JSON list of C-alpha atoms in Angstrom, two decimals:
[
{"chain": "A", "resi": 1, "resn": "UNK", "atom": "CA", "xyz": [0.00, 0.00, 0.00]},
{"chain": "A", "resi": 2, "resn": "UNK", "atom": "CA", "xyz": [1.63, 3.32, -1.23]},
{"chain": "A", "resi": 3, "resn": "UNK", "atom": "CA", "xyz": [1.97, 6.52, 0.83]},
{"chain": "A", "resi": 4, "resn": "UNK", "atom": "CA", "xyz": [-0.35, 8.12, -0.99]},
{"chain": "A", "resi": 5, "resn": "UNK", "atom": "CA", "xyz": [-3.51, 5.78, -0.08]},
{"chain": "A", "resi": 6, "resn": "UNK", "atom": "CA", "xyz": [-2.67, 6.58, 3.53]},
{"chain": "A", "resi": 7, "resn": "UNK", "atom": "CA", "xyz": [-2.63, 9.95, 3.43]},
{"chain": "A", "resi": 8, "resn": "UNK", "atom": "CA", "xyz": [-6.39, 10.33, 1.59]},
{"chain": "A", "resi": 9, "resn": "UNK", "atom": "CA", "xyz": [-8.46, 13.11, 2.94]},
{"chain": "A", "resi": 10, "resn": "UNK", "atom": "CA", "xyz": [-10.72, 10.04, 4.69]},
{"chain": "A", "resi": 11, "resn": "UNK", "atom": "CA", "xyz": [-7.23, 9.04, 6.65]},
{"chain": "A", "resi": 12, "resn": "UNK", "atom": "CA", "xyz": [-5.84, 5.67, 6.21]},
{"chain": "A", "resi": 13, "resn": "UNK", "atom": "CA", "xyz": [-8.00, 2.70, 5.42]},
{"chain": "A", "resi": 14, "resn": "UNK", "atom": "CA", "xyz": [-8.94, -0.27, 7.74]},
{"chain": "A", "resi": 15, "resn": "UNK", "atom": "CA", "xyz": [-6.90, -2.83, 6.31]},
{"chain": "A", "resi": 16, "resn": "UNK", "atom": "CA", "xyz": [-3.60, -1.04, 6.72]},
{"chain": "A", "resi": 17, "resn": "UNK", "atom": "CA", "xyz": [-4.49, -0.18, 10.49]},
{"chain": "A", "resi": 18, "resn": "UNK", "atom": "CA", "xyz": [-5.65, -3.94, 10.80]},
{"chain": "A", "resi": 19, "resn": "UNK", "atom": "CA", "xyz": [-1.94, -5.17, 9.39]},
{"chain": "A", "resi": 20, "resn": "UNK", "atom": "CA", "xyz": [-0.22, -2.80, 12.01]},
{"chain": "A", "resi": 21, "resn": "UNK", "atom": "CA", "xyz": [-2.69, -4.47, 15.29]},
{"chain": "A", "resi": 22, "resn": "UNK", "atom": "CA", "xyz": [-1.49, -7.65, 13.94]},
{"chain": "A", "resi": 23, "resn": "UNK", "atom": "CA", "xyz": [2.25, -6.81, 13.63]},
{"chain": "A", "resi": 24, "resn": "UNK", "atom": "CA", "xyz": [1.91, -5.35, 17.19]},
{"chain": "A", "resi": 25, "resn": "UNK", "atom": "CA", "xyz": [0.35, -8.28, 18.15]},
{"chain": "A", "resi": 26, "resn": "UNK", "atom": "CA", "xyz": [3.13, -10.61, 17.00]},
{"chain": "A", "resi": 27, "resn": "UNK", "atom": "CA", "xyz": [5.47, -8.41, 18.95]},
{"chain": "A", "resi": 28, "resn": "UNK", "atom": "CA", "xyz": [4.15, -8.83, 22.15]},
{"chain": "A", "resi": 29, "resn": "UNK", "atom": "CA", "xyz": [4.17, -12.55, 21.61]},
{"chain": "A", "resi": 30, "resn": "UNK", "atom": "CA", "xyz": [8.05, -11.69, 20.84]},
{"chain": "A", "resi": 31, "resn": "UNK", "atom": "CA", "xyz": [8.63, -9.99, 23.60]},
{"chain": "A", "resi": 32, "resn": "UNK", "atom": "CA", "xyz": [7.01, -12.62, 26.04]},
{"chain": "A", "resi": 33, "resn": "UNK", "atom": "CA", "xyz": [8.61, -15.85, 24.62]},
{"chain": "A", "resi": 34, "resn": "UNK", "atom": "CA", "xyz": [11.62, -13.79, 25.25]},
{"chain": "A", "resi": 35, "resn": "UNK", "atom": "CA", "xyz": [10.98, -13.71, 28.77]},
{"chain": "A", "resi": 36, "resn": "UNK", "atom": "CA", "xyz": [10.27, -17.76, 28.57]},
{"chain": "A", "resi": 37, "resn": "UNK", "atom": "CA", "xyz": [13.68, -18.32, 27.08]},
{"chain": "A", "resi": 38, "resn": "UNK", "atom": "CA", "xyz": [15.37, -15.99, 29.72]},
{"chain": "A", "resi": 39, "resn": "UNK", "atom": "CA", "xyz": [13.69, -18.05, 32.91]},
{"chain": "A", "resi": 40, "resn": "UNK", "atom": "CA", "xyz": [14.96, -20.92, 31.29]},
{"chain": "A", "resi": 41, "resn": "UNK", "atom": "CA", "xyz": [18.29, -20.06, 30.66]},
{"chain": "A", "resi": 42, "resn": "UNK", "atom": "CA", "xyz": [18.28, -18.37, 34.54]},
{"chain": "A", "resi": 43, "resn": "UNK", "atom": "CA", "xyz": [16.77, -21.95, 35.86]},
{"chain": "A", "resi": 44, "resn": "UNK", "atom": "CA", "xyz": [19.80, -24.22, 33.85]},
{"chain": "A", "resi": 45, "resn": "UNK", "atom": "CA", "xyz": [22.86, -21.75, 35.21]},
{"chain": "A", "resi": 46, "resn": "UNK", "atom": "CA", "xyz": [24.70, -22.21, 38.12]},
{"chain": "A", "resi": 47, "resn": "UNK", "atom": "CA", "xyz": [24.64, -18.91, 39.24]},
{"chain": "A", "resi": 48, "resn": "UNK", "atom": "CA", "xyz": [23.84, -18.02, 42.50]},
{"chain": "A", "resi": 49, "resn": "UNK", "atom": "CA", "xyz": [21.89, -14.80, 41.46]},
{"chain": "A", "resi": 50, "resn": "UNK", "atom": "CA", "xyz": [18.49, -13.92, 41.03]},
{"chain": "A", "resi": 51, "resn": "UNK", "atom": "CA", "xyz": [16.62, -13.56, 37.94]},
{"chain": "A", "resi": 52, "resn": "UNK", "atom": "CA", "xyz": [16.09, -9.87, 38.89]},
{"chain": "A", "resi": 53, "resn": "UNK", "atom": "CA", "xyz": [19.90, -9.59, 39.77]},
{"chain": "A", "resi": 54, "resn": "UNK", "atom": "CA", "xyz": [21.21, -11.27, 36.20]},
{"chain": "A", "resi": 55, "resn": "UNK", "atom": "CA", "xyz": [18.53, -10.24, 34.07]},
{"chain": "A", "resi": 56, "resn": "UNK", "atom": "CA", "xyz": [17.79, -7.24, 35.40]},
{"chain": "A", "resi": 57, "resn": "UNK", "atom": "CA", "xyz": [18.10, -5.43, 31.96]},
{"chain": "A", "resi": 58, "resn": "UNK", "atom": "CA", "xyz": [16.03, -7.45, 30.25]},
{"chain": "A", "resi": 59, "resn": "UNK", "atom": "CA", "xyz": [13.14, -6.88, 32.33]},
{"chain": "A", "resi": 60, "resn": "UNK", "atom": "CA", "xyz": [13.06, -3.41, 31.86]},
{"chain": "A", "resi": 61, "resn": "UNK", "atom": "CA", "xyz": [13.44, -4.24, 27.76]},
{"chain": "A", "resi": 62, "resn": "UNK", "atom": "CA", "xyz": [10.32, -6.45, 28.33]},
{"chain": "A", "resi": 63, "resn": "UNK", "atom": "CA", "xyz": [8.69, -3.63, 29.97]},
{"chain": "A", "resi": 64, "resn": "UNK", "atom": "CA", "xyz": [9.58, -1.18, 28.07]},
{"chain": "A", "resi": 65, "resn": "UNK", "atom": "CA", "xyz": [8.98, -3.07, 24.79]},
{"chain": "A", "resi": 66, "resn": "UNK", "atom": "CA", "xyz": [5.43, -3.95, 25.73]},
{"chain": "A", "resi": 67, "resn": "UNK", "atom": "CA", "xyz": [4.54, -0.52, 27.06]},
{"chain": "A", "resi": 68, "resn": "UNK", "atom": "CA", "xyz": [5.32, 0.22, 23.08]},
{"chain": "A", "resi": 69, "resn": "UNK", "atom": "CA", "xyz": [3.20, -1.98, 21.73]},
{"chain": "A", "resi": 70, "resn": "UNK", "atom": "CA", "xyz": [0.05, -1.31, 23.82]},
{"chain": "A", "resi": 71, "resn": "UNK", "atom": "CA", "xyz": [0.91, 2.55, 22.59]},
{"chain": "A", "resi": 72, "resn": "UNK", "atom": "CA", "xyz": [0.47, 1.56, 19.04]},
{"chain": "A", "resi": 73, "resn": "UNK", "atom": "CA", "xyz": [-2.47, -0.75, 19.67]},
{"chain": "A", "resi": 74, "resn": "UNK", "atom": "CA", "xyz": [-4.50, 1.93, 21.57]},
{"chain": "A", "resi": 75, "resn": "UNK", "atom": "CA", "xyz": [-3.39, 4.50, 18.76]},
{"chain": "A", "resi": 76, "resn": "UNK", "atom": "CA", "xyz": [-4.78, 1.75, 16.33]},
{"chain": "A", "resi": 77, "resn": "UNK", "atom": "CA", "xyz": [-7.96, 1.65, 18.08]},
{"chain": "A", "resi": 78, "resn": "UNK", "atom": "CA", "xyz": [-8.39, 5.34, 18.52]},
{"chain": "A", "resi": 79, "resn": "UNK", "atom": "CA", "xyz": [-7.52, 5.37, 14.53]},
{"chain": "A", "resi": 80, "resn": "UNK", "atom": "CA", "xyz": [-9.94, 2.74, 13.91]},
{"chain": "A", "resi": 81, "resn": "UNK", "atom": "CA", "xyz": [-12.95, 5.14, 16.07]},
{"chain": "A", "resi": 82, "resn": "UNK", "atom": "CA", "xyz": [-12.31, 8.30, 13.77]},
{"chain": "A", "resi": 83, "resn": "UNK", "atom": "CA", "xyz": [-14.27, 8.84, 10.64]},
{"chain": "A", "resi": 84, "resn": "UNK", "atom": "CA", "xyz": [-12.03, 11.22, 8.87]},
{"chain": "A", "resi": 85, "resn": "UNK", "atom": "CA", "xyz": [-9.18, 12.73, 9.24]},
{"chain": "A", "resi": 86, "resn": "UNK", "atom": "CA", "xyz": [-9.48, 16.17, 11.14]},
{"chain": "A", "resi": 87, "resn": "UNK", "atom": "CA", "xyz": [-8.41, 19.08, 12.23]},
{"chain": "A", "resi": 88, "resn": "UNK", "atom": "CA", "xyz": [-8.54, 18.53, 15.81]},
{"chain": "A", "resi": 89, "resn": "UNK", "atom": "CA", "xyz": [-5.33, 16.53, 16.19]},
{"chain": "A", "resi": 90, "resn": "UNK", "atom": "CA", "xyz": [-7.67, 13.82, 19.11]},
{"chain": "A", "resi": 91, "resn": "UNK", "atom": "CA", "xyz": [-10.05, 13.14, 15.78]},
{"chain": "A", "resi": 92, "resn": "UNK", "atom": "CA", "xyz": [-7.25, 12.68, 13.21]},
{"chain": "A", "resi": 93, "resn": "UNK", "atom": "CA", "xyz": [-6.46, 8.90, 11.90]},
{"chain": "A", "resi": 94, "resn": "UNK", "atom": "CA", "xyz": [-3.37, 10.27, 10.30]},
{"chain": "A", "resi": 95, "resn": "UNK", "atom": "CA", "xyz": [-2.23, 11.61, 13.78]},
{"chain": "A", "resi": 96, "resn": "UNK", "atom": "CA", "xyz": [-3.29, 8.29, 15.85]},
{"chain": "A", "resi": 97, "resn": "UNK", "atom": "CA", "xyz": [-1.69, 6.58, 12.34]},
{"chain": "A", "resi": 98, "resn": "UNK", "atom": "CA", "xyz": [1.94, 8.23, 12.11]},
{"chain": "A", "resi": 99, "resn": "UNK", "atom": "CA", "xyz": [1.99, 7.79, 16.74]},
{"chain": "A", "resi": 100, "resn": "UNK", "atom": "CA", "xyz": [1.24, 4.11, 15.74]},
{"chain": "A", "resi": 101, "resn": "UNK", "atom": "CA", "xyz": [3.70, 3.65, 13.50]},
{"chain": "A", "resi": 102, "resn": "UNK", "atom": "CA", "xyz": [6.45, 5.31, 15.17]},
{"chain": "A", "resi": 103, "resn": "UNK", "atom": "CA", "xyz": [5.41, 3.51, 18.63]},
{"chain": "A", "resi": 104, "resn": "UNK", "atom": "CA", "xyz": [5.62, 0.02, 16.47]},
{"chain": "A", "resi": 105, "resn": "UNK", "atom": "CA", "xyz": [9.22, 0.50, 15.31]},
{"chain": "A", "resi": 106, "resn": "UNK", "atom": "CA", "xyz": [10.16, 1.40, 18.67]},
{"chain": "A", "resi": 107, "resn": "UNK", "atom": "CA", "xyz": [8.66, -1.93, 20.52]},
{"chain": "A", "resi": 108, "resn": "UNK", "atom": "CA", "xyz": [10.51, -3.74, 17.65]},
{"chain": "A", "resi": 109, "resn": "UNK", "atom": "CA", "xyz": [13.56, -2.45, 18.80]},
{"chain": "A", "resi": 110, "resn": "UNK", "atom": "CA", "xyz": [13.10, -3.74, 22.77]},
{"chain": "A", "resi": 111, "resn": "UNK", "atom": "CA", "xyz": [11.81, -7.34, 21.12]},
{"chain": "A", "resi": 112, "resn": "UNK", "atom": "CA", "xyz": [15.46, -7.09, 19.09]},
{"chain": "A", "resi": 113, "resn": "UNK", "atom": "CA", "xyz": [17.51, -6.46, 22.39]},
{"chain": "A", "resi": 114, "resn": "UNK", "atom": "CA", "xyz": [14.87, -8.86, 24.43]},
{"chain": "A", "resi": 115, "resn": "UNK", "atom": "CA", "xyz": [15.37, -11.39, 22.19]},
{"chain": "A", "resi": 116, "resn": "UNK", "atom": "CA", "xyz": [19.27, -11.24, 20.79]},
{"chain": "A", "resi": 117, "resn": "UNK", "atom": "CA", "xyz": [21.31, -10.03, 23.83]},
{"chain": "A", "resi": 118, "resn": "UNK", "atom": "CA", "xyz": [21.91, -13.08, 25.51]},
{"chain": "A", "resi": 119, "resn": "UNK", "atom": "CA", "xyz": [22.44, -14.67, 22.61]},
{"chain": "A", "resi": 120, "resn": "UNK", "atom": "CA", "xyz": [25.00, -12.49, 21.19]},
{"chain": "A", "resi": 121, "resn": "UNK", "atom": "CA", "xyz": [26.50, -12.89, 24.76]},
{"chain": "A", "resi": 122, "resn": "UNK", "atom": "CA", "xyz": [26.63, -16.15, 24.89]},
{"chain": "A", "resi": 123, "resn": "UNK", "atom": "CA", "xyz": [27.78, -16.83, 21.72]},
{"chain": "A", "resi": 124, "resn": "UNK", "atom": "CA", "xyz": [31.18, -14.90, 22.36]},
{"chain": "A", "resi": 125, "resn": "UNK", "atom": "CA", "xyz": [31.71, -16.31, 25.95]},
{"chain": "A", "resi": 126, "resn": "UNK", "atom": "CA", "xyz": [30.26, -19.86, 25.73]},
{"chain": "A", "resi": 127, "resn": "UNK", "atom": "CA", "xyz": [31.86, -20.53, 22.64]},
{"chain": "A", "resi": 128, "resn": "UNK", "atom": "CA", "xyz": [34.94, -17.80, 22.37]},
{"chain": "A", "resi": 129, "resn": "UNK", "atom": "CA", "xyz": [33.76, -17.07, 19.01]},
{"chain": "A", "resi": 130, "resn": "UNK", "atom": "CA", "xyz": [34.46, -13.16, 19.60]},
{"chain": "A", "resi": 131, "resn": "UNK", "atom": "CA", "xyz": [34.94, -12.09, 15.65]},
{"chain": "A", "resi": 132, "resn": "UNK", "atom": "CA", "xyz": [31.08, -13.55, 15.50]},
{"chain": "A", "resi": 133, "resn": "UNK", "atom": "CA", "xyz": [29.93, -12.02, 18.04]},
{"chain": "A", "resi": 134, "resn": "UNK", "atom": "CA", "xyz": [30.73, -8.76, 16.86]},
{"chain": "A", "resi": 135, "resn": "UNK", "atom": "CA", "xyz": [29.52, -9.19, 13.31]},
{"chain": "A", "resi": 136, "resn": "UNK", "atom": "CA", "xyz": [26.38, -10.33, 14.89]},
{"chain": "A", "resi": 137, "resn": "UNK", "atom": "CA", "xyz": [26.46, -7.20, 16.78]},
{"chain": "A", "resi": 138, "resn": "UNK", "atom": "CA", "xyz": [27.28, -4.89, 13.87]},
{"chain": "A", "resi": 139, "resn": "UNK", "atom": "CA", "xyz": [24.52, -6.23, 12.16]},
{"chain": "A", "resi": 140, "resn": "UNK", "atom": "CA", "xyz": [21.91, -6.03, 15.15]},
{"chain": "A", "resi": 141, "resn": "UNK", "atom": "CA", "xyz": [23.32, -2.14, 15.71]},
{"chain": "A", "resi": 142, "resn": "UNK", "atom": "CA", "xyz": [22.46, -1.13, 11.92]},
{"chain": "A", "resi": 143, "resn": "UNK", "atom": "CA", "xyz": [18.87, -2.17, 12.89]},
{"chain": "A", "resi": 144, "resn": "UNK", "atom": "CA", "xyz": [19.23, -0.56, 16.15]},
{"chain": "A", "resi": 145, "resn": "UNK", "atom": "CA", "xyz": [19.51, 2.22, 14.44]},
{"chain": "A", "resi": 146, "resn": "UNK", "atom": "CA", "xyz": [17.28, 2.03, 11.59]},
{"chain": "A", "resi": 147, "resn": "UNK", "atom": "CA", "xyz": [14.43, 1.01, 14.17]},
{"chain": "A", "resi": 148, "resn": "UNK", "atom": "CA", "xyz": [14.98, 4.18, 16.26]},
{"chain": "A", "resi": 149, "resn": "UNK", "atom": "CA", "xyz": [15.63, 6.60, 13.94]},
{"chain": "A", "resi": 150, "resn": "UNK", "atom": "CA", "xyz": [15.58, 5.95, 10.48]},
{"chain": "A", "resi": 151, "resn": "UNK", "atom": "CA", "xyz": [12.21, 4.36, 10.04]},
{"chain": "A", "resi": 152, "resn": "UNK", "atom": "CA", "xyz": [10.52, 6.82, 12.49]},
{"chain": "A", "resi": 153, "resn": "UNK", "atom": "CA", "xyz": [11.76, 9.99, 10.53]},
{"chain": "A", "resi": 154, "resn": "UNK", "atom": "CA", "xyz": [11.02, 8.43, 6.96]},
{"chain": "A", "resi": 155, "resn": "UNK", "atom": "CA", "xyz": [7.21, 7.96, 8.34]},
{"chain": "A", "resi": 156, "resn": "UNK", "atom": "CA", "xyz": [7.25, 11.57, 9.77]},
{"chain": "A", "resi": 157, "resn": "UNK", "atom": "CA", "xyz": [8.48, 12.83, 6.95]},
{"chain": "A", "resi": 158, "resn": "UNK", "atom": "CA", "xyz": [6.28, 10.74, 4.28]},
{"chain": "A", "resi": 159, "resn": "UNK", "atom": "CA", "xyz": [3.09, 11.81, 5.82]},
{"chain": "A", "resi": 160, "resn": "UNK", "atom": "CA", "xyz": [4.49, 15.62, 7.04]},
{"chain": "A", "resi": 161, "resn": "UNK", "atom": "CA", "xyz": [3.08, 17.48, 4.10]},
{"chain": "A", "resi": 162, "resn": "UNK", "atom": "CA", "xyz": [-0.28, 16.28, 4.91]},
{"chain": "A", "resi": 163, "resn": "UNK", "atom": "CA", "xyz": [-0.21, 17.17, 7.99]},
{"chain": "A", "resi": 164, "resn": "UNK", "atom": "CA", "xyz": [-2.16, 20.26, 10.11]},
{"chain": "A", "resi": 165, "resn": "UNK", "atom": "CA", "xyz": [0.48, 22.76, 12.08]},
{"chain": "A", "resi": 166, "resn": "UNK", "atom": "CA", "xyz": [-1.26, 21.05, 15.40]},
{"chain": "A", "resi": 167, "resn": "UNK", "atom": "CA", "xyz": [-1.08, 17.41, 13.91]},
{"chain": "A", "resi": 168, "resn": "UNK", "atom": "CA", "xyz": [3.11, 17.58, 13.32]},
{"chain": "A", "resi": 169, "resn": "UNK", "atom": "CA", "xyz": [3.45, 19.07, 16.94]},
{"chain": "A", "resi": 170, "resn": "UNK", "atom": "CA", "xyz": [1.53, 16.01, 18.23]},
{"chain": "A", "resi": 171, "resn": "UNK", "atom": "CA", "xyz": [3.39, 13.68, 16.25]},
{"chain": "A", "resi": 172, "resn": "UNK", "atom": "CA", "xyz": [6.60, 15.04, 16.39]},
{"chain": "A", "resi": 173, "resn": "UNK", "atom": "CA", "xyz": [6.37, 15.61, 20.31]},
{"chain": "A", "resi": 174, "resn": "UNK", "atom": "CA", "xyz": [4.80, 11.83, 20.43]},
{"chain": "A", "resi": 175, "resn": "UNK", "atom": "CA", "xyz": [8.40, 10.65, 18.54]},
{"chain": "A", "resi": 176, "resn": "UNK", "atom": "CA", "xyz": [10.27, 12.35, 20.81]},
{"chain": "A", "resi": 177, "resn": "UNK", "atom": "CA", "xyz": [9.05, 11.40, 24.51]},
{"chain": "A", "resi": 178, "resn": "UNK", "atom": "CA", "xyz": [8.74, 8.12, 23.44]},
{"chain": "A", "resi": 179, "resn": "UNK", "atom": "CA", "xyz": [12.40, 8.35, 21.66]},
{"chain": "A", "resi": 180, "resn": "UNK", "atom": "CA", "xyz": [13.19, 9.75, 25.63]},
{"chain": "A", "resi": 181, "resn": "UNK", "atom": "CA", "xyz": [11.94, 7.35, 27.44]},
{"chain": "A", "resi": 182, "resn": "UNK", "atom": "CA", "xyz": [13.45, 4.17, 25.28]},
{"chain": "A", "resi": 183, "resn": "UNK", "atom": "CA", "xyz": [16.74, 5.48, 25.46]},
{"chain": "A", "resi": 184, "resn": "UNK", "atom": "CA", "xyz": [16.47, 6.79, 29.28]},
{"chain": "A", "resi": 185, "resn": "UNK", "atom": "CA", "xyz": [14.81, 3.62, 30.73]},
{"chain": "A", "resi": 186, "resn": "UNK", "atom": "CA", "xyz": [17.45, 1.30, 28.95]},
{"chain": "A", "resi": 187, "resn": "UNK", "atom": "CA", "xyz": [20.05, 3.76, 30.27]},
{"chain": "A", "resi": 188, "resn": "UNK", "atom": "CA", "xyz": [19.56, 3.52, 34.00]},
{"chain": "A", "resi": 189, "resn": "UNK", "atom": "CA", "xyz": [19.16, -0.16, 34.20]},
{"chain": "A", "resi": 190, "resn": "UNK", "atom": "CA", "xyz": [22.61, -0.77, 32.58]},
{"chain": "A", "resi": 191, "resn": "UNK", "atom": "CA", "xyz": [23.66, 1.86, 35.30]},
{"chain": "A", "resi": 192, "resn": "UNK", "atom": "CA", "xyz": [22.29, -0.17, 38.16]},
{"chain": "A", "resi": 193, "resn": "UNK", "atom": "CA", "xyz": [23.51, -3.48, 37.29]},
{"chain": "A", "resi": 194, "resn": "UNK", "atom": "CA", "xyz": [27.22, -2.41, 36.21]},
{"chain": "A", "resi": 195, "resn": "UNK", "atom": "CA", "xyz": [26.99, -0.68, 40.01]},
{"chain": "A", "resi": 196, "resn": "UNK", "atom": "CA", "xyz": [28.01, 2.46, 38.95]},
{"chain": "A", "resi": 197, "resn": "UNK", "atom": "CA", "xyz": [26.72, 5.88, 40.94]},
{"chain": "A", "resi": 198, "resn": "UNK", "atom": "CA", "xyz": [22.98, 7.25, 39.30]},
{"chain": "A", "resi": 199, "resn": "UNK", "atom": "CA", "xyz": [24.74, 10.45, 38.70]},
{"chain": "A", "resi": 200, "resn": "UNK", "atom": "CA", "xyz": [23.81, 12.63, 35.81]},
{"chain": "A", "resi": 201, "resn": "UNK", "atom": "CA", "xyz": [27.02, 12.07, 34.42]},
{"chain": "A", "resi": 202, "resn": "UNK", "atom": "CA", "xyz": [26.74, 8.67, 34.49]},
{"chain": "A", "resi": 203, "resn": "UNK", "atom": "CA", "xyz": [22.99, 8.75, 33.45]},
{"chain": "A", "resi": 204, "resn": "UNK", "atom": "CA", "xyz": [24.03, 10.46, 30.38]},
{"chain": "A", "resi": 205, "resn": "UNK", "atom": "CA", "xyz": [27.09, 8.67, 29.39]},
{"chain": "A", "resi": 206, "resn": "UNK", "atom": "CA", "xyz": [25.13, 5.54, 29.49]},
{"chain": "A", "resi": 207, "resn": "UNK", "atom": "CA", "xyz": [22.08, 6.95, 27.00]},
{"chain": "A", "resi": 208, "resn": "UNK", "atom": "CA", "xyz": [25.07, 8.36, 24.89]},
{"chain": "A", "resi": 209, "resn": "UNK", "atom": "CA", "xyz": [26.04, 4.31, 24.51]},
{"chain": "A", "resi": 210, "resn": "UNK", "atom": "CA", "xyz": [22.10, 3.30, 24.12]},
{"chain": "A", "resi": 211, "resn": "UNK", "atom": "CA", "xyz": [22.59, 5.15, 20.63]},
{"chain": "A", "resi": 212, "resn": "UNK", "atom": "CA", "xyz": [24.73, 1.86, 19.57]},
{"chain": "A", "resi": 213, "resn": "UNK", "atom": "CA", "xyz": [23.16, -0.81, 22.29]},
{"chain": "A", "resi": 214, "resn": "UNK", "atom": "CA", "xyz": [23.69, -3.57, 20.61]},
{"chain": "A", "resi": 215, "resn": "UNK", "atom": "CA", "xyz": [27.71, -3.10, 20.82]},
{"chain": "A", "resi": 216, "resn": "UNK", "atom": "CA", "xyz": [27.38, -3.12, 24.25]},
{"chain": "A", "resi": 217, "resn": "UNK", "atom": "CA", "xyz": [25.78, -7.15, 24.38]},
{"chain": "A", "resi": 218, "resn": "UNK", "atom": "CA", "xyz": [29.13, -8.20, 24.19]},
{"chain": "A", "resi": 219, "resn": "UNK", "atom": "CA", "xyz": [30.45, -7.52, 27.25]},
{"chain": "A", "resi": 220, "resn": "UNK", "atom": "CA", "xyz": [29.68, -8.89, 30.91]},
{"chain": "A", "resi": 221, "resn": "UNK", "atom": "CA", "xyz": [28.50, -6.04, 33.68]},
{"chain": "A", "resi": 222, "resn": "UNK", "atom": "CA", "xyz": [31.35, -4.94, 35.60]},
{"chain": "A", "resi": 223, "resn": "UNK", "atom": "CA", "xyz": [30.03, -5.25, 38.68]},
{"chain": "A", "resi": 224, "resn": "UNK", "atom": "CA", "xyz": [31.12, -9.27, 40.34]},
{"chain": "A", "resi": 225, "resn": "UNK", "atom": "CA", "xyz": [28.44, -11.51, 40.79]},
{"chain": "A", "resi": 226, "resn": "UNK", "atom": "CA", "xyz": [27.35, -12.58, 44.42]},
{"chain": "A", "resi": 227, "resn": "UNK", "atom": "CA", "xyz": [28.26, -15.69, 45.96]}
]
């Protein structure tokens, strides 16, 4: 379906919001099986830790990652309940659309680290295959980054011409807290569990390295696990 059909004056048509609930359906089923495989992988260790204590950062990318999707599903909904496109940014389907959209890619991105950072950990530890690992990580970090900011800005700026002055401050601003919040949330938790202080500083050196996150699956927290 071509740019143009979403952006008719009606808004965009049932079928394309109905292949967008579906996609956000499939990655909440992503981003519990994730969770699955991680109690599994906790239950056949021989750590001494805690779930919460080794996988700390995953919760929070569970979290966070379903917090996305159930922001594009109840922007799909509210899309699905207006007749035409409006105005009033609240009655807009290209507004509820494009916050959707944007939301989607972003929950994609948490099911990516859910799913893929143990993985790419393990696969550089357990087997000593570090030249792998990396590549895998390269190759994860390109979609990092198309996910969070590529994909997002090619939708705002696809439907931004047919957008109302109030519609691109709601979608824009939408983008951005959401952007915020990824990057922020994802940030403190690999502050707590490398043990360093929650000072700004640190805060912000550690959403500075969220911008390439996937780099940062290769290597073990610094802080020693307890006996």
């Amino acid at each position: 379906m071509s740019i143009s059909q979403l952006n008719a004056a009606e808004g965009p048509p049932d079928s394309a919001v109905q292949n967008r609930l579906t996609a956000a359906g499939l990655v909440l089923a992503t981003l519990f099986f994730s969770g699955s495989f991680a109690l599994q992988l906790h239950a056949q260790s021989k750590t001494s830790r805690s779930f919460a204590e080794t996988f700390g950062y995953l919760e929070v990318t569970l979290v966070v990652g379903a917090l996305m999707a159930i922001v594009s599903i109840t922007a799909l909904l509210a899309c699905q309940q207006c007749l035409a496109t409006d105005r009033a940014w609240y009655k807009s389907k290209r507004v509820w659309f494009t916050v959707a959209t944007v939301a989607q890619y972003l929950s994609i991105s948490q099911a990516m680290s859910a799913g893929l950072t143990e993985l790419v950990f393990g696969v550089k530890h357990t087997f000593e295959a570090t030249f792998l690992a990396q590549m895998l990580a390269v190759a994860a970090s390109i979609l990092w980054v198309l996910l969070l900011w590529v994909a997002p800005a090619h939708a705002l700026r696809s439907w931004w011409p047919h957008l109302w002055r109030g519609e691109r401050v709601v979608v824009i601003a939408s983008y951005l807290v959401l952007l915020a919040f990824v990057l922020l949330s994802n940030a403190m938790i690999y502050v707590i569990q490398d043990g360093a202080p929650s000072t700004l500083g640190s805060v912000l050196w550690a959403v500075v390295r969220q911008l390439l996150q996937p780099m940062m699956w290769l290597n073990p927290w610094t802080q020693p696990a307890l006996t």
